[in-house]
XYZ file of C-alpha atoms in Angstrom:
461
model
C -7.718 21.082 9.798
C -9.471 22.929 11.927
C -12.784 22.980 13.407
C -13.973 26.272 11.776
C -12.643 24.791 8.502
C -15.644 21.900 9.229
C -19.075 23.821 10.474
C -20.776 20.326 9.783
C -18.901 18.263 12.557
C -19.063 21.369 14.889
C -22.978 21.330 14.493
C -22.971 17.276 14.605
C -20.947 17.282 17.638
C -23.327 19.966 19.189
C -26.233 17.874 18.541
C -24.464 15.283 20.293
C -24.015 17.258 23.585
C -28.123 18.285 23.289
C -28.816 14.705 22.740
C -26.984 12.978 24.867
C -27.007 9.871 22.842
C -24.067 9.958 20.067
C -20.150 9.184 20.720
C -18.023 11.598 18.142
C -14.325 11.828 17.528
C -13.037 14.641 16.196
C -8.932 14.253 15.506
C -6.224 16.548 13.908
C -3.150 14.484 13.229
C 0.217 15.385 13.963
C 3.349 13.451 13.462
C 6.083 12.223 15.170
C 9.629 10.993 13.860
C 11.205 7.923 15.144
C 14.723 6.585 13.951
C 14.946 2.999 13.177
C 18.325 3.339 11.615
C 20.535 6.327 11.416
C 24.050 4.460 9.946
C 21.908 3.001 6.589
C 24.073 5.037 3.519
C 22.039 4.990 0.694
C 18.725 3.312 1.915
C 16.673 3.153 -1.009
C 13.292 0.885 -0.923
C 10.929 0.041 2.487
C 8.487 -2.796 2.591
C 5.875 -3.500 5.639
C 5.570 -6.861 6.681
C 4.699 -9.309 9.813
C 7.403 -11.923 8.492
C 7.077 -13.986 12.038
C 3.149 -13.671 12.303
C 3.643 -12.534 15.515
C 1.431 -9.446 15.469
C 4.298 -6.692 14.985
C 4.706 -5.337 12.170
C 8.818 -6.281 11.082
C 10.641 -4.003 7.856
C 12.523 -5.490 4.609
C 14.682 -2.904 3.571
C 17.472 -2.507 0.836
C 20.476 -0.084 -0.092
C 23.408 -0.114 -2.259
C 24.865 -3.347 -1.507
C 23.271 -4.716 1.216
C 19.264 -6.371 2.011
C 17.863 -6.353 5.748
C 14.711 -7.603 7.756
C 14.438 -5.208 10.708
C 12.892 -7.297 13.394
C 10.107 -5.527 15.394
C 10.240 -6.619 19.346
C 6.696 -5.049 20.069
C 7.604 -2.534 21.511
C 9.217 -0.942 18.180
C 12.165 -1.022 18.699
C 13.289 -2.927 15.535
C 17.145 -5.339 15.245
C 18.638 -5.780 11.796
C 19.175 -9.383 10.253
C 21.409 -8.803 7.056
C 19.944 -11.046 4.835
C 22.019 -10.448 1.528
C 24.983 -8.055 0.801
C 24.755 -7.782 -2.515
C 22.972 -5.125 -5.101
C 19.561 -5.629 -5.399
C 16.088 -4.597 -6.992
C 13.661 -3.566 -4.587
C 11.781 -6.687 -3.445
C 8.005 -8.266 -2.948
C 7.144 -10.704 -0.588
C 4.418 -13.916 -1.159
C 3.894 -17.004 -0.202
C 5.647 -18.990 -3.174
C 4.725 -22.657 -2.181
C 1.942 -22.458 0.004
C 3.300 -23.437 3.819
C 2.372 -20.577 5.038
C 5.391 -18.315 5.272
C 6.012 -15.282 3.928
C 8.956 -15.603 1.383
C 10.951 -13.200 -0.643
C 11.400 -12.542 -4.464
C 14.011 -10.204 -5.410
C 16.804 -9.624 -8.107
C 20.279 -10.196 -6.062
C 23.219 -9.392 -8.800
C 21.798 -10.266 -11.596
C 19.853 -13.172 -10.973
C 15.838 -13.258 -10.223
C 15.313 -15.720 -7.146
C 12.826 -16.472 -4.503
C 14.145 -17.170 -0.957
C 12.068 -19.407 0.343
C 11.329 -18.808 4.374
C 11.941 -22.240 6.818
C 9.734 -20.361 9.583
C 12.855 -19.498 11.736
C 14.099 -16.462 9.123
C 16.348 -18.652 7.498
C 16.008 -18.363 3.699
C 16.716 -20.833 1.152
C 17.351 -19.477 -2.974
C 15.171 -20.963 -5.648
C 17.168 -19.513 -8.836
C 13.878 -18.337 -11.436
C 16.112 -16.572 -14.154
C 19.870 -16.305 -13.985
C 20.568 -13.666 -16.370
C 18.377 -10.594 -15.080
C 19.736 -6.760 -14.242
C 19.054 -5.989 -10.609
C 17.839 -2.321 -11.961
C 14.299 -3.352 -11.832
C 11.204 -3.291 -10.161
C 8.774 -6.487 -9.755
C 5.794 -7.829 -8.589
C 4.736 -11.071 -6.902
C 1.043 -11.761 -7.784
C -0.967 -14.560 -9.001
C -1.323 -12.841 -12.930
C -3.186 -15.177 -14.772
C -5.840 -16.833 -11.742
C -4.292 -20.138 -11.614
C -3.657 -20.056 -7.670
C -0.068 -19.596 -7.631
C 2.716 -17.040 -7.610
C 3.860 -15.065 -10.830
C 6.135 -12.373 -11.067
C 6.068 -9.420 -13.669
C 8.899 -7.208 -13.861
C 10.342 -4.187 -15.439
C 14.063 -3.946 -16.658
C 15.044 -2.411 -20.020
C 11.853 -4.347 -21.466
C 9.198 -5.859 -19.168
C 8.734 -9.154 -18.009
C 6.280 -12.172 -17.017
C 7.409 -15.210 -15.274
C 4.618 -17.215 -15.194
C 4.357 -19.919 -12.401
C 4.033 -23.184 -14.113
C 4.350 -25.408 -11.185
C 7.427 -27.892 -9.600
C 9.351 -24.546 -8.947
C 9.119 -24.089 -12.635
C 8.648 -20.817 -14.172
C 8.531 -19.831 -17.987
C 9.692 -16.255 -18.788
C 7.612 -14.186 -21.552
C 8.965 -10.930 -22.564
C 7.554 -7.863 -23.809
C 9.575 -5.260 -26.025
C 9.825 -2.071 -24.429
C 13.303 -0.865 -25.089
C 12.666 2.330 -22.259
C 15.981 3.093 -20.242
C 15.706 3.909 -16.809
C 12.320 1.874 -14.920
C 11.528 4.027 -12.234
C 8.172 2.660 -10.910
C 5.901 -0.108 -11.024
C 2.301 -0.690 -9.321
C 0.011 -3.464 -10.054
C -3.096 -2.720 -10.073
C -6.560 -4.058 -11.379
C -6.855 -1.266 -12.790
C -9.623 -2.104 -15.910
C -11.554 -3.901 -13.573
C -11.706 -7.035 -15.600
C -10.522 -9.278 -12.950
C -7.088 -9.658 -13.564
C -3.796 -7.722 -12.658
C -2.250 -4.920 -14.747
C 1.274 -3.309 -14.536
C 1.490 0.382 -14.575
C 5.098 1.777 -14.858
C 6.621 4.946 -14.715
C 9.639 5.271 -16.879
C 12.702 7.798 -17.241
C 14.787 9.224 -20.451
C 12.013 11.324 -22.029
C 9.215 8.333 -22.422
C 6.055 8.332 -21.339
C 4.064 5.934 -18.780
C 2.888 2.678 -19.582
C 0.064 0.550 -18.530
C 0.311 -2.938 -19.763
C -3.456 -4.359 -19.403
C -3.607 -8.054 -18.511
C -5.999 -9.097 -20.888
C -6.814 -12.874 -19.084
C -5.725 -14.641 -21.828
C -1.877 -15.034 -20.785
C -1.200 -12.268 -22.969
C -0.905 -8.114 -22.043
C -1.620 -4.659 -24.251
C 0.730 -2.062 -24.210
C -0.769 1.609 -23.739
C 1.130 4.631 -23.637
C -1.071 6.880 -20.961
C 1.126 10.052 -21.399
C 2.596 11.838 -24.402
C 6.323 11.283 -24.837
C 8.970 13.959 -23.357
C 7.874 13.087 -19.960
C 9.203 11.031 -17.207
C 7.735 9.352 -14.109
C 9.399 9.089 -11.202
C 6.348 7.507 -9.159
C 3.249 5.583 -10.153
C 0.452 4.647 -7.460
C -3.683 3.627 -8.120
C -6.390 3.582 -5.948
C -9.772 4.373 -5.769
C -9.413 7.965 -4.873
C -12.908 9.240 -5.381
C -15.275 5.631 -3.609
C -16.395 4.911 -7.290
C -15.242 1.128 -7.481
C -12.155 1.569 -9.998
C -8.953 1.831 -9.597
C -7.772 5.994 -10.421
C -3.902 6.490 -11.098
C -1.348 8.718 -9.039
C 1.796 9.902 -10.719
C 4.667 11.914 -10.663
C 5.434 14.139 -13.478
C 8.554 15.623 -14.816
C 8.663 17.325 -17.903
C 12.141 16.900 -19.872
C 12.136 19.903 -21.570
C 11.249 22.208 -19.238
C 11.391 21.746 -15.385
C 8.357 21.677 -14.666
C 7.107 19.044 -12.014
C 3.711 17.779 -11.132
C 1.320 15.146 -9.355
C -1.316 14.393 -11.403
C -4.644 12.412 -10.927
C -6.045 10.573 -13.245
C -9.264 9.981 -12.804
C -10.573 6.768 -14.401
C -13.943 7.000 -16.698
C -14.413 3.851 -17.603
C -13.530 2.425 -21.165
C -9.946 2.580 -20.849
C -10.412 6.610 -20.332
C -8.872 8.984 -17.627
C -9.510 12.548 -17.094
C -6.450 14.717 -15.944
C -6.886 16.317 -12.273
C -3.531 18.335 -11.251
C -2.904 18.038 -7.830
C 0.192 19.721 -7.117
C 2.996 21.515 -8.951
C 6.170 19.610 -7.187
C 8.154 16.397 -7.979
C 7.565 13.105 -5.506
C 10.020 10.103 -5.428
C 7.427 8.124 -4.695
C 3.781 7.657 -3.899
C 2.059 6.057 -1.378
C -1.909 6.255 -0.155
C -4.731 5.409 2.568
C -6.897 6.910 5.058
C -4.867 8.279 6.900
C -7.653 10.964 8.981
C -9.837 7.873 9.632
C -12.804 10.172 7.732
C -13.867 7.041 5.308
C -11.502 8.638 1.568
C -8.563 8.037 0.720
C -5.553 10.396 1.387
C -1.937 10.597 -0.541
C 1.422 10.214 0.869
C 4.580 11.980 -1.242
C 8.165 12.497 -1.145
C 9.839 15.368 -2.085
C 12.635 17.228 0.203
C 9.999 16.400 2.716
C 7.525 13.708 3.474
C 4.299 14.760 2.947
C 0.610 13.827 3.291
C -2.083 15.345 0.838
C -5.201 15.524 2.981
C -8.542 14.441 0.556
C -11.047 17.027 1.485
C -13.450 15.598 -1.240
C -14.468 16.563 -4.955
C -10.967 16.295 -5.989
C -9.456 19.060 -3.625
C -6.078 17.550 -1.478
C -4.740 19.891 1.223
C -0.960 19.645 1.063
C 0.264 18.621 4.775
C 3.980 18.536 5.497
C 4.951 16.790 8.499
C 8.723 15.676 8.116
C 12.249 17.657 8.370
C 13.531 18.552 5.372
C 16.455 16.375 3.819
C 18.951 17.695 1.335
C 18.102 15.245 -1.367
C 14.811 14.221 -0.756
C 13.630 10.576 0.433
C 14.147 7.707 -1.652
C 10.967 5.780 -0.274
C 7.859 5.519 1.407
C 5.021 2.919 2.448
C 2.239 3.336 5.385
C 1.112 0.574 7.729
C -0.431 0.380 11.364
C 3.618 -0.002 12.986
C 2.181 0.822 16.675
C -1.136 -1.129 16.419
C -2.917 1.391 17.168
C -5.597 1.416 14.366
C -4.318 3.941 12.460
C -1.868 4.277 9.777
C 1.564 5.524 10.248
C 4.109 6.161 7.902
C 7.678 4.560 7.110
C 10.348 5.841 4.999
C 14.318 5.755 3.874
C 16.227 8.931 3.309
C 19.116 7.999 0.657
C 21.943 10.833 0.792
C 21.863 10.790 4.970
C 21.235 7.147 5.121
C 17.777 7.091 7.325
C 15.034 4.549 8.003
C 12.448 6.227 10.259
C 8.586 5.987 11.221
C 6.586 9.059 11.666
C 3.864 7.412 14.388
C 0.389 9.208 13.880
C -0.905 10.566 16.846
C -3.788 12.447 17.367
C -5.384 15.248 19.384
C -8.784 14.222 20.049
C -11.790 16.386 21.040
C -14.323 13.514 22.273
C -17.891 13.423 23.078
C -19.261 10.641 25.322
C -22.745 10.504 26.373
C -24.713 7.309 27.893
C -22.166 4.787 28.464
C -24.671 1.992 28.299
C -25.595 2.768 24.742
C -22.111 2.180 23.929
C -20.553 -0.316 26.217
C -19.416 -4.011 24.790
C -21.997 -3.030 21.914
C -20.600 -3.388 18.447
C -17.795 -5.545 17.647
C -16.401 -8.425 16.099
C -16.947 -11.571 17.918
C -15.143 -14.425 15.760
C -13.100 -14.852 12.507
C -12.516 -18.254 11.680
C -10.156 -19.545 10.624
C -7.621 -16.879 10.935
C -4.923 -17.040 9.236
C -6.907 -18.412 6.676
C -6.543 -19.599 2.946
C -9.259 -18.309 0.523
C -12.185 -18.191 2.863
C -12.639 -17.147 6.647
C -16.197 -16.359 8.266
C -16.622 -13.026 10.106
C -18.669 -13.307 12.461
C -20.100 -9.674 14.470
C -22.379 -8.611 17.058
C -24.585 -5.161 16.798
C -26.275 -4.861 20.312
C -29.617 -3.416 18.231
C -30.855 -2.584 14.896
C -28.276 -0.368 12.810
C -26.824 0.575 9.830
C -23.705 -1.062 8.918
C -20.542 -0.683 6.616
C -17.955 -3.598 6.898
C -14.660 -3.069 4.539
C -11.584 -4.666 3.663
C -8.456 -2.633 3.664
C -4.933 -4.262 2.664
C -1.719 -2.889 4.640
C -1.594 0.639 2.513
C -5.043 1.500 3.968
C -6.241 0.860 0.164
C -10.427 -0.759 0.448
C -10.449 -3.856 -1.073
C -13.635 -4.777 -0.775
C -17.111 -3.505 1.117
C -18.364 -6.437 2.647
C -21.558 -5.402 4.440
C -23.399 -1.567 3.620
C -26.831 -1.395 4.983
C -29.192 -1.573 7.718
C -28.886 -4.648 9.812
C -31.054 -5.806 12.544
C -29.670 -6.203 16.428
C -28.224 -9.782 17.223
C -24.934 -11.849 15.403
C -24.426 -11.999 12.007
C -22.117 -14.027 9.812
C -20.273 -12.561 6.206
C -17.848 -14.907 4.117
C -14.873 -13.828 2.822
C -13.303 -14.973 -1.003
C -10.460 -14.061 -1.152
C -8.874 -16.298 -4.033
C -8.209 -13.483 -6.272
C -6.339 -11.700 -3.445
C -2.383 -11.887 -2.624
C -1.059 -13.257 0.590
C -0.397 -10.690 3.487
C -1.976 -8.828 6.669
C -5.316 -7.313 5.619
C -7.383 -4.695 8.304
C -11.394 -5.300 8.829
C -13.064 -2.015 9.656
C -16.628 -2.233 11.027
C -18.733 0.930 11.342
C -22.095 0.786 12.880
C -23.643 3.700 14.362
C -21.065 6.173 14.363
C -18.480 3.856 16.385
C -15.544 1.834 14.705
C -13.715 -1.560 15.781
C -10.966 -2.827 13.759
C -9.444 -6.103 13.077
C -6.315 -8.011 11.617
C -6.679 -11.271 9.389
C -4.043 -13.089 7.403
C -4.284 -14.905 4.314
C -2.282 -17.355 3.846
C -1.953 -19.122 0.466
């Protein structure tokens, strides 16, 4: 984007300079490719994760035949640990008996499992279901509020293994007798407290959202009409409305016709249909990825691509990657370089590819009166961090301001606005709950007077 393409933020940045009194940033991303592995034939799935707490962020990654953890050294620049070599679903990661580490569920040939983590990367299997296809796609998620780990999963019919304590699980299953699960996202997406599955399935049916109705029990809705396929299904609150809108990938069987479709959640279980591009993604990723407060898209077709939100429902299509014979097979976004902005990660099947595209920026500033703006806003104390449930945030505005403090989880997806409105000069103290939430790195973003300070917490449970 350019700056005639934004007269506001050329007049707001001219104000500045009159002024003298107003620090503004204005940035036009550009990405750059980094290889972390050019000798991984048929990478298919990418995970984000900081398995060693130490900061960095580390990759799981799997392919035919084979499941790594791709050790960051801080300076990324990441080693491979070969964890399994075996077929395998893609995985999720939690923290399945509360010490604190982050441990691994997958499907390894044939047989569901969690690995638990001893702290040093070694990882011991705790067998859930022995007779389970490793053509899935699961979830790792506390589904019915009881404070521990369940998994739902999608195979030829979908799944709930529900947590039932002493390493015990008890396996409900749900007739859905699709071929082909292509996608799965859970997401709250009814907004009535609890976790729901969406999945995008192939072989002319339609996609699914199973509702979690609280109860230890989940409704089946078909969202689409049959002769379509999915090939990617994402939510997030695309529009700042407080629900949870759906992203999918399109393909219709009879015709090829492709699409990305919005849909943009109503309320009362309704969605209206917003087309946002006529081309086929592999998957679907989001999260701000301009640093301009909404929430952008990230796609996969022959290229790797970023749909810009410009607002209103309008996405400017952004291509940033080489193009690949056969497409990418995945894609996720986190923070790799710590540099408070997200990059992107992804795995390129055919030519066997994991690689990073690191999201740099060409900034125009303004500065004007240093004091105004030195040691000012900023977060002076979490406690405790990592923490379990609860953790105090504790900030400092240097004088009277107004203030937006949110919670974003490692896909740059807003959890949860903690603070929005005017707040007098001196420290102030927020609790977090986060009981409902899963384990993992989350992001605070404080805003207060048009400058921004970032920072990391863990939860632990």
């Amino acid at each position: 984007m350019k700056f005639a393409d934004s007269p506001n933020k050329f007049y707001f940045i001219l104000l500045a300079l009159i002024l003298g009194s107003v620090q503004f940033c204005y940035a036009e991303i550009r990405f750059t490719e980094h290889v972390v592995s050019d000798d991984y034939p048929h990478a298919r799935s990418i995970m984000a994760l900081d398995i060693d707490f130490d900061g960095d962020i580390d990759l799981l990654t799997t392919k035919w035949g084979r499941v790594s953890l791709w050790k960051n050294n801080g300076e990324q620049e990441y080693t491979e640990h070969r964890l399994f070599e075996a077929n395998s679903c893609p995985p999720d990661t939690a923290d399945m008996n509360g010490d604190g580490e982050i441990d691994i569920v997958i499907v390894v040939d044939d047989c569901l499992s969690w690995y638990e983590n001893d702290g040093d990367e070694e990882f011991t299997q705790h067998i859930i279901d022995e007779d389970f296809h490793y053509m899935c796609y699961l979830g790792a998620l506390d589904l019915d509020r009881d404070n521990d780990i369940d998994i739902f999963s999608i195979s030829g019919d979908a799944y709930w293994h529900e947590n039932i304590g002493d390493q015990g699980f008890s396996r409900h299953r749900f007739e859905g007798g699709f071929w082909g699960p292509w996608s799965l996202y859970m997401s709250d997406v009814d907004n009535n407290g609890y976790m729901d599955a969406l999945v995008g399935v192939a072989s002319s049916e339609s996609i699914i959202l199973y509702r979690n109705n609280g109860d230890r029990s989940f409704t089946e809705h078909e969202l689409s009409e049959r002769g379509m396929e999915s090939h990617a299904v994402h939510a997030v609150d695309i529009d700042g409305d407080n629900d949870q809108d759906l992203i999918t990938d399109i393909n219709y069987t009879s015709n090829p016709t492709h699409e990305i479709r919005l849909w943009e959640n109503i309320g009362e279980n309704n969605f209206r249909i917003r087309a946002i591009d006529n081309c086929n993604s592999w998957a679907l990723e989001s999260g701000d990825m301009d640093g301009d407060g909404d929430v952008d898209i990230i796609s996969i077709d022959n290229t790797f691509n970023w749909y810009e939100n410009e607002g209103e429902y309008n996405f400017t299509l952004h291509r940033f990657s080489r193009a690949f014979e056969y497409g990418g097979s995945d894609i996720k976004v986190a923070d790799i370089d710590n540099d408070g902005d997200l990059d992107v990660l992804g795995t390129v099947f055919e030519e066997g590819l994991i690689l990073w595209w690191e999201n740099e920026e060409d900034t125009l500033s303004v500065a004007q009166n240093d004091k105004m703006f030195a040691s000012g806003f900023r977060f002076s104390n979490i406690y405790p961090n990592p923490f379990n449930s609860t953790t105090t945030i504790e900030y400092t505005l240097p004088y009277s301001s107004a203030v937006t403090l949110n919670l974003y989880n490692l896909s740059g997806q807003r959890v949860e606005t903690l603070v929005n409105g005017k707040m007098q000069g001196g420290v102030h103290r927020t609790t977090l709950n986060a009981w409902e939430m899963p384990s993992g790195l989350y992001f605070l973003r404080l805003i207060a007077d048009n400058q921004l300070s970032t920072q990391k917490i863990m939860l632990i449970k």
